[in-house]
PDB file of C-alpha atoms in Angstrom:
ATOM      1  CA  UNK A  16       0.000   0.000   0.000  1.00 98.00           C
ATOM      2  CA  UNK A  17       1.321   3.422  -0.986  1.00 98.00           C
ATOM      3  CA  UNK A  18       0.387   6.750   0.567  1.00 98.00           C
ATOM      4  CA  UNK A  19       1.177   9.912  -1.396  1.00 98.00           C
ATOM      5  CA  UNK A  20       1.708  13.118   0.535  1.00 96.00           C
ATOM      6  CA  UNK A  21       3.764  14.975   3.114  1.00 94.00           C
ATOM      7  CA  UNK A  22       3.681  13.854   6.744  1.00 93.00           C
ATOM      8  CA  UNK A  23       3.322  17.461   7.931  1.00 96.00           C
ATOM      9  CA  UNK A  24      -0.186  17.413   6.449  1.00 97.00           C
ATOM     10  CA  UNK A  25      -2.677  16.617   9.236  1.00 98.00           C
ATOM     11  CA  UNK A  26      -4.573  14.399   6.799  1.00 98.00           C
ATOM     12  CA  UNK A  27      -1.507  12.420   5.746  1.00 98.00           C
ATOM     13  CA  UNK A  28      -0.445  12.094   9.385  1.00 98.00           C
ATOM     14  CA  UNK A  29      -3.930  10.853  10.253  1.00 98.00           C
ATOM     15  CA  UNK A  30      -3.633   7.991   7.787  1.00 98.00           C
ATOM     16  CA  UNK A  31      -0.080   7.146   8.833  1.00 98.00           C
ATOM     17  CA  UNK A  32      -1.070   7.020  12.512  1.00 98.00           C
ATOM     18  CA  UNK A  33      -4.216   5.036  11.734  1.00 98.00           C
ATOM     19  CA  UNK A  34      -2.278   2.429   9.775  1.00 98.00           C
ATOM     20  CA  UNK A  35       0.387   2.214  12.487  1.00 97.00           C
ATOM     21  CA  UNK A  36      -2.265   1.611  15.140  1.00 98.00           C
ATOM     22  CA  UNK A  37      -3.610  -1.188  12.931  1.00 97.00           C
ATOM     23  CA  UNK A  38      -0.129  -2.693  12.742  1.00 97.00           C
ATOM     24  CA  UNK A  39       0.169  -1.939   9.027  1.00 97.00           C
ATOM     25  CA  UNK A  40       3.080  -0.386   7.187  1.00 91.00           C
ATOM     26  CA  UNK A  41       2.406   2.066   4.372  1.00 97.00           C
ATOM     27  CA  UNK A  42       4.997   3.139   1.838  1.00 97.00           C
ATOM     28  CA  UNK A  43       5.035   6.929   2.021  1.00 97.00           C
ATOM     29  CA  UNK A  44       5.719   8.545  -1.357  1.00 97.00           C
ATOM     30  CA  UNK A  45       6.724  12.173  -0.621  1.00 95.00           C
ATOM     31  CA  UNK A  46       4.663  14.780  -2.448  1.00 93.00           C
ATOM     32  CA  UNK A  47       5.325  18.511  -2.289  1.00 84.00           C
ATOM     33  CA  UNK A  48       3.353  21.589  -3.247  1.00 77.00           C
ATOM     34  CA  UNK A  49       2.524  21.529  -6.959  1.00 79.00           C
ATOM     35  CA  UNK A  50       3.980  18.048  -7.395  1.00 82.00           C
ATOM     36  CA  UNK A  51       3.183  16.523 -10.793  1.00 88.00           C
ATOM     37  CA  UNK A  52       3.923  12.904  -9.874  1.00 93.00           C
ATOM     38  CA  UNK A  53       1.704  10.999 -12.349  1.00 94.00           C
ATOM     39  CA  UNK A  54       0.959   8.221  -9.861  1.00 95.00           C
ATOM     40  CA  UNK A  55      -0.225  10.792  -7.343  1.00 96.00           C
ATOM     41  CA  UNK A  56      -2.386  12.545  -9.924  1.00 95.00           C
ATOM     42  CA  UNK A  57      -3.902   9.210 -10.941  1.00 95.00           C
ATOM     43  CA  UNK A  58      -5.181   8.516  -7.439  1.00 96.00           C
ATOM     44  CA  UNK A  59      -5.871  12.147  -6.494  1.00 95.00           C
ATOM     45  CA  UNK A  60      -6.962  14.016  -9.637  1.00 92.00           C
ATOM     46  CA  UNK A  61      -7.550  17.263  -7.725  1.00 94.00           C
ATOM     47  CA  UNK A  62      -4.077  17.050  -6.124  1.00 92.00           C
ATOM     48  CA  UNK A  63      -5.418  16.814  -2.583  1.00 93.00           C
ATOM     49  CA  UNK A  64      -3.235  15.011  -0.066  1.00 95.00           C
ATOM     50  CA  UNK A  65      -3.222  12.184   0.615  1.00 97.00           C
ATOM     51  CA  UNK A  66      -3.543   9.872  -2.344  1.00 97.00           C
ATOM     52  CA  UNK A  67      -3.533   6.117  -1.819  1.00 98.00           C
ATOM     53  CA  UNK A  68      -3.095   2.942  -3.831  1.00 98.00           C
ATOM     54  CA  UNK A  69      -3.391  -0.697  -2.882  1.00 98.00           C
ATOM     55  CA  UNK A  70      -2.589  -2.709  -5.981  1.00 96.00           C
ATOM     56  CA  UNK A  71      -5.084  -1.628  -8.631  1.00 96.00           C
ATOM     57  CA  UNK A  72      -7.293   0.216  -6.135  1.00 98.00           C
ATOM     58  CA  UNK A  73      -6.776   3.969  -5.896  1.00 97.00           C
ATOM     59  CA  UNK A  74      -8.518   6.608  -3.798  1.00 98.00           C
ATOM     60  CA  UNK A  75      -7.887   9.980  -2.189  1.00 97.00           C
ATOM     61  CA  UNK A  76      -9.200  11.731   0.945  1.00 97.00           C
ATOM     62  CA  UNK A  77      -7.983  10.665   4.359  1.00 98.00           C
ATOM     63  CA  UNK A  78     -11.393   9.543   5.619  1.00 98.00           C
ATOM     64  CA  UNK A  79     -12.011   7.410   2.534  1.00 98.00           C
ATOM     65  CA  UNK A  80      -8.563   5.853   2.925  1.00 98.00           C
ATOM     66  CA  UNK A  81      -8.904   4.948   6.601  1.00 98.00           C
ATOM     67  CA  UNK A  82     -12.411   3.611   5.994  1.00 98.00           C
ATOM     68  CA  UNK A  83     -10.997   1.323   3.312  1.00 98.00           C
ATOM     69  CA  UNK A  84      -8.138   0.183   5.539  1.00 98.00           C
ATOM     70  CA  UNK A  85     -10.412  -0.535   8.497  1.00 98.00           C
ATOM     71  CA  UNK A  86     -12.866  -2.492   6.351  1.00 98.00           C
ATOM     72  CA  UNK A  87     -10.150  -4.540   4.648  1.00 98.00           C
ATOM     73  CA  UNK A  88      -8.086  -5.259   7.745  1.00 97.00           C
ATOM     74  CA  UNK A  89     -10.688  -6.134  10.334  1.00 95.00           C
ATOM     75  CA  UNK A  90      -8.390  -6.993  13.246  1.00 92.00           C
ATOM     76  CA  UNK A  91      -8.431  -4.271  15.918  1.00 93.00           C
ATOM     77  CA  UNK A  92     -11.108  -2.079  14.285  1.00 97.00           C
ATOM     78  CA  UNK A  93     -10.743   1.646  14.868  1.00 98.00           C
ATOM     79  CA  UNK A  94     -14.165   2.562  13.458  1.00 98.00           C
ATOM     80  CA  UNK A  95     -16.893   1.077  15.694  1.00 97.00           C
ATOM     81  CA  UNK A  96     -19.755  -0.923  14.234  1.00 96.00           C
ATOM     82  CA  UNK A  97     -22.528   0.022  16.686  1.00 97.00           C
ATOM     83  CA  UNK A  98     -24.673   2.905  15.500  1.00 98.00           C
ATOM     84  CA  UNK A  99     -24.110   5.433  18.286  1.00 98.00           C
ATOM     85  CA  UNK A 100     -20.349   4.988  18.580  1.00 98.00           C
ATOM     86  CA  UNK A 101     -19.908   4.982  14.808  1.00 98.00           C
ATOM     87  CA  UNK A 102     -21.891   8.212  14.490  1.00 98.00           C
ATOM     88  CA  UNK A 103     -19.810   9.873  17.209  1.00 98.00           C
ATOM     89  CA  UNK A 104     -16.557   8.793  15.553  1.00 98.00           C
ATOM     90  CA  UNK A 105     -17.763  10.192  12.221  1.00 98.00           C
ATOM     91  CA  UNK A 106     -18.634  13.468  13.967  1.00 98.00           C
ATOM     92  CA  UNK A 107     -15.206  13.846  15.576  1.00 98.00           C
ATOM     93  CA  UNK A 108     -13.497  12.984  12.297  1.00 98.00           C
ATOM     94  CA  UNK A 109     -15.506  15.652  10.473  1.00 98.00           C
ATOM     95  CA  UNK A 110     -14.991  18.166  13.298  1.00 98.00           C
ATOM     96  CA  UNK A 111     -11.234  17.586  13.116  1.00 98.00           C
ATOM     97  CA  UNK A 112     -11.020  17.698   9.321  1.00 98.00           C
ATOM     98  CA  UNK A 113     -12.975  20.951   9.019  1.00 98.00           C
ATOM     99  CA  UNK A 114     -13.368  23.117  12.133  1.00 98.00           C
ATOM    100  CA  UNK A 115     -10.146  22.148  13.911  1.00 98.00           C
ATOM    101  CA  UNK A 116      -7.958  21.968  10.812  1.00 98.00           C
ATOM    102  CA  UNK A 117      -9.197  25.359   9.600  1.00 98.00           C
ATOM    103  CA  UNK A 118      -7.964  27.007  12.796  1.00 98.00           C
ATOM    104  CA  UNK A 119      -4.697  25.103  13.192  1.00 98.00           C
ATOM    105  CA  UNK A 120      -4.051  25.275   9.449  1.00 98.00           C
ATOM    106  CA  UNK A 121      -4.273  29.072   9.424  1.00 98.00           C
ATOM    107  CA  UNK A 122      -1.452  29.208  11.947  1.00 98.00           C
ATOM    108  CA  UNK A 123       0.613  26.474  10.343  1.00 98.00           C
ATOM    109  CA  UNK A 124       0.377  27.823   6.806  1.00 97.00           C
ATOM    110  CA  UNK A 125       1.113  31.424   7.657  1.00 98.00           C
ATOM    111  CA  UNK A 126       3.825  30.786  10.239  1.00 97.00           C
ATOM    112  CA  UNK A 127       5.519  27.755   8.682  1.00 96.00           C
ATOM    113  CA  UNK A 128       4.507  26.823   5.141  1.00 95.00           C
ATOM    114  CA  UNK A 129       4.384  30.239   3.487  1.00 96.00           C
ATOM    115  CA  UNK A 130       7.718  31.618   4.787  1.00 95.00           C
ATOM    116  CA  UNK A 131       9.639  28.327   4.687  1.00 91.00           C
ATOM    117  CA  UNK A 132       8.315  26.626   1.552  1.00 89.00           C
ATOM    118  CA  UNK A 133       6.536  29.243  -0.550  1.00 91.00           C
ATOM    119  CA  UNK A 134       9.049  32.020   0.045  1.00 93.00           C
ATOM    120  CA  UNK A 135       6.429  34.587   1.006  1.00 96.00           C
ATOM    121  CA  UNK A 136       5.692  36.216   4.360  1.00 96.00           C
ATOM    122  CA  UNK A 137       2.683  34.722   6.085  1.00 97.00           C
ATOM    123  CA  UNK A 138      -0.472  36.638   6.902  1.00 98.00           C
ATOM    124  CA  UNK A 139      -0.051  37.471  10.590  1.00 97.00           C
ATOM    125  CA  UNK A 140      -3.687  38.508  10.946  1.00 98.00           C
ATOM    126  CA  UNK A 141      -4.907  35.189   9.529  1.00 98.00           C
ATOM    127  CA  UNK A 142      -2.594  33.278  11.858  1.00 98.00           C
ATOM    128  CA  UNK A 143      -3.815  35.314  14.832  1.00 98.00           C
ATOM    129  CA  UNK A 144      -7.433  34.621  13.897  1.00 98.00           C
ATOM    130  CA  UNK A 145      -6.639  30.910  13.716  1.00 98.00           C
ATOM    131  CA  UNK A 146      -5.206  31.083  17.233  1.00 98.00           C
ATOM    132  CA  UNK A 147      -8.316  32.911  18.440  1.00 98.00           C
ATOM    133  CA  UNK A 148     -10.532  30.290  16.800  1.00 98.00           C
ATOM    134  CA  UNK A 149      -8.725  27.582  18.769  1.00 98.00           C
ATOM    135  CA  UNK A 150     -10.288  28.940  21.968  1.00 98.00           C
ATOM    136  CA  UNK A 151     -13.831  27.581  21.489  1.00 98.00           C
ATOM    137  CA  UNK A 152     -12.396  24.364  20.046  1.00 98.00           C
ATOM    138  CA  UNK A 153     -10.239  23.727  23.105  1.00 98.00           C
ATOM    139  CA  UNK A 154     -13.105  24.678  25.425  1.00 98.00           C
ATOM    140  CA  UNK A 155     -15.391  22.171  23.716  1.00 98.00           C
ATOM    141  CA  UNK A 156     -12.843  19.364  23.968  1.00 98.00           C
ATOM    142  CA  UNK A 157     -12.053  20.218  27.595  1.00 97.00           C
ATOM    143  CA  UNK A 158     -15.750  19.876  28.405  1.00 96.00           C
ATOM    144  CA  UNK A 159     -16.286  16.493  26.736  1.00 96.00           C
ATOM    145  CA  UNK A 160     -13.042  14.652  27.534  1.00 96.00           C
ATOM    146  CA  UNK A 161     -13.642  12.253  30.403  1.00 87.00           C
ATOM    147  CA  UNK A 162     -11.326  10.238  32.601  1.00 83.00           C
ATOM    148  CA  UNK A 163     -11.341   7.262  30.243  1.00 86.00           C
ATOM    149  CA  UNK A 164      -8.698   8.802  28.020  1.00 91.00           C
ATOM    150  CA  UNK A 165     -10.541   8.389  24.719  1.00 96.00           C
ATOM    151  CA  UNK A 166     -13.202  10.385  22.907  1.00 97.00           C
ATOM    152  CA  UNK A 167     -15.503   7.476  22.056  1.00 97.00           C
ATOM    153  CA  UNK A 168     -15.826   4.444  24.296  1.00 94.00           C
ATOM    154  CA  UNK A 169     -12.975   2.985  26.318  1.00 94.00           C
ATOM    155  CA  UNK A 170     -10.454   2.373  23.538  1.00 96.00           C
ATOM    156  CA  UNK A 171      -8.666   4.220  20.764  1.00 98.00           C
ATOM    157  CA  UNK A 172     -10.725   5.029  17.672  1.00 98.00           C
ATOM    158  CA  UNK A 173     -10.434   7.101  14.531  1.00 98.00           C
ATOM    159  CA  UNK A 174     -11.950   9.959  16.558  1.00 98.00           C
ATOM    160  CA  UNK A 175      -8.826  10.243  18.701  1.00 98.00           C
ATOM    161  CA  UNK A 176      -6.435  10.007  15.766  1.00 98.00           C
ATOM    162  CA  UNK A 177      -8.345  12.605  13.757  1.00 98.00           C
ATOM    163  CA  UNK A 178      -8.532  15.118  16.606  1.00 98.00           C
ATOM    164  CA  UNK A 179      -4.934  14.646  17.763  1.00 98.00           C
ATOM    165  CA  UNK A 180      -3.421  15.190  14.313  1.00 98.00           C
ATOM    166  CA  UNK A 181      -4.204  18.896  13.691  1.00 98.00           C
ATOM    167  CA  UNK A 182      -2.919  19.773  17.157  1.00 98.00           C
ATOM    168  CA  UNK A 183       0.522  18.655  15.957  1.00 98.00           C
ATOM    169  CA  UNK A 184       0.403  21.341  13.266  1.00 98.00           C
ATOM    170  CA  UNK A 185      -0.724  23.891  15.843  1.00 98.00           C
ATOM    171  CA  UNK A 186       2.244  22.960  18.040  1.00 98.00           C
ATOM    172  CA  UNK A 187       4.635  23.252  15.094  1.00 98.00           C
ATOM    173  CA  UNK A 188       3.273  26.785  14.627  1.00 98.00           C
ATOM    174  CA  UNK A 189       3.881  27.652  18.281  1.00 97.00           C
ATOM    175  CA  UNK A 190       0.423  27.072  19.730  1.00 98.00           C
ATOM    176  CA  UNK A 191      -0.385  24.657  22.534  1.00 98.00           C
ATOM    177  CA  UNK A 192      -3.510  24.787  24.711  1.00 98.00           C
ATOM    178  CA  UNK A 193      -2.926  26.506  28.045  1.00 98.00           C
ATOM    179  CA  UNK A 194      -2.447  23.727  30.600  1.00 98.00           C
ATOM    180  CA  UNK A 195      -4.054  25.683  33.436  1.00 98.00           C
ATOM    181  CA  UNK A 196      -7.158  26.473  31.403  1.00 98.00           C
ATOM    182  CA  UNK A 197      -7.411  23.128  29.632  1.00 98.00           C
ATOM    183  CA  UNK A 198      -5.875  20.480  31.925  1.00 96.00           C
ATOM    184  CA  UNK A 199      -7.873  17.546  30.570  1.00 97.00           C
ATOM    185  CA  UNK A 200      -7.143  18.450  26.952  1.00 98.00           C
ATOM    186  CA  UNK A 201      -3.454  18.938  27.770  1.00 98.00           C
ATOM    187  CA  UNK A 202      -3.223  15.489  29.342  1.00 97.00           C
ATOM    188  CA  UNK A 203      -5.197  13.937  26.496  1.00 98.00           C
ATOM    189  CA  UNK A 204      -2.950  15.398  23.799  1.00 98.00           C
ATOM    190  CA  UNK A 205       0.203  14.440  25.702  1.00 98.00           C
ATOM    191  CA  UNK A 206      -1.059  10.872  25.866  1.00 97.00           C
ATOM    192  CA  UNK A 207      -2.001  10.753  22.179  1.00 98.00           C
ATOM    193  CA  UNK A 208       1.162  12.405  20.871  1.00 98.00           C
ATOM    194  CA  UNK A 209       3.382  10.126  22.947  1.00 98.00           C
ATOM    195  CA  UNK A 210       1.989   7.035  21.232  1.00 98.00           C
ATOM    196  CA  UNK A 211       4.554   5.586  18.776  1.00 97.00           C
ATOM    197  CA  UNK A 212       2.104   6.084  15.918  1.00 97.00           C
ATOM    198  CA  UNK A 213       2.397   9.859  16.435  1.00 98.00           C
ATOM    199  CA  UNK A 214       5.691  10.365  18.272  1.00 97.00           C
ATOM    200  CA  UNK A 215       7.885   8.909  15.532  1.00 94.00           C
ATOM    201  CA  UNK A 216       6.395  11.163  12.874  1.00 95.00           C
ATOM    202  CA  UNK A 217       6.397  14.245  15.102  1.00 97.00           C
ATOM    203  CA  UNK A 218      10.144  13.868  15.628  1.00 96.00           C
ATOM    204  CA  UNK A 219      10.720  13.529  11.877  1.00 95.00           C
ATOM    205  CA  UNK A 220       8.504  16.499  11.095  1.00 96.00           C
ATOM    206  CA  UNK A 221      10.272  18.782  13.548  1.00 96.00           C
ATOM    207  CA  UNK A 222      13.546  17.911  11.883  1.00 93.00           C
ATOM    208  CA  UNK A 223      12.096  18.569   8.408  1.00 90.00           C
ATOM    209  CA  UNK A 224      10.758  21.928   9.574  1.00 93.00           C
ATOM    210  CA  UNK A 225      13.965  22.894  11.339  1.00 92.00           C
ATOM    211  CA  UNK A 226      12.267  23.008  14.729  1.00 92.00           C
ATOM    212  CA  UNK A 227      14.881  20.906  16.530  1.00 72.00           C
TER     213      UNK A 227
END
């Protein structure tokens, strides 16, 4: 199985972490901005990361990819089958991919991607708005995180992987939730990001980005 993209993308990281938690190894094919790799374009015609192939099967979009992986490799499912849990996992995945990534992405793009990889100064106002938008997001998560350590049920699911991933980008851009204001969220993210499925990639990404 091949995954096309850059690990600093929250969507690519989501798939990499998901596969790792399933005990599966994906071959990561690096793709940069504006990359014209024909194999990537064949599986992602609109050039959205990540693209994915498994033999003759090709698909793009992180949620489509992890849904395929979970359905094909049924050991240790990360997407629940019961109606309520499945619906909640889908909600958290959508929340992470849209609301959370919009806020963290504004900071990451304008503070990291634009100056380092595009060669243009970032929009400080857009980055500041992204940081402001993180407030209600963190407050929501602080309210719903319980002592069980996971967002849905008593074990790791796609919900946790999806939510944890954009916070890595926020941290790369210099934003972490205030521990005094959001103690449960702080502990939750520390637990998630210390898992090998995340920690290994976070170390590599910081090196790629020159963050030490």
